[in-house]
């Protein structure tokens, strides 16, 4: 059974205004925020937020401070059915409950579109284009959002007739829209910080899509920073591992058999949590024996003590970027714009000087 969702005041106001727009209650420009707030009996802040939601949904267009918003939804597209938007998750455990995925669902539905959930995830399909092709052929969708797809998967989608959007992944150089984070400078800063603390045995554990067929920009920044400080790089610094619970723990165990690292940079909060459990079971102390950095910023990290060194990324704009793309597709416009949001390295209590050996 789907979870009950209580709409905020701004979401309720947006839903009410959207219904009026669909009925053709106004034409040309929408009345000002103060008038709307008075008519709906809500405060100005609530109306301002509601109007922002309608702008992101592509129903309104701002015309500058102090000016009324233009209604861009004509009588033709007002009755045009919404799109069927399929969101192809990378992995159910890590993607399904992410707040911006949930927000994206609500934003698209609020704009009149329907969200389609494919039967399997990219991980379950093993990033295999043939398997993905079969899934796509059996999924009724007008547009696709691919979450953290491999370069090969994104290239395949970019050549499809249905519009496709890359949420994370590596779409650079492909004729498709996308949103992600520019993490190169943050990875360099994190690696430099570890080197300044005396670490030389630094290992980065990331998904295969970031390692193959060649290292992505963030991984390349990590390797370049090591080499810039005369630290030779090899598979030791960027090891392969089977993307399963067993495969990840096997890789951790092998790392600590002969020449254990003094610092680990771990991708994603679920892998970070698994690493913490592994270290606790073996009595490896953080940061006395090993420094840890999470290359993702999850709200759960705020509850950790000591504070977790991590790469901070503001995910709030993601749903807006995707919604704008869907709105342009709905209007029949071709949109291949790729946006890369900033990321910052945040030092924390999980890093310290390299242990003496």
Short mmCIF file of C-alpha atoms in Angstrom, two decimals, residues 327 343 352:
data_model
loop_
_atom_site.label_atom_id
_atom_site.label_comp_id
_atom_site.label_asym_id
_atom_site.label_seq_id
_atom_site.Cartn_x
_atom_site.Cartn_y
_atom_site.Cartn_z
CA UNK A 327 7.72 20.44 -19.10
CA UNK A 343 29.92 20.20 -4.51
CA UNK A 352 43.12 12.40 11.20
#
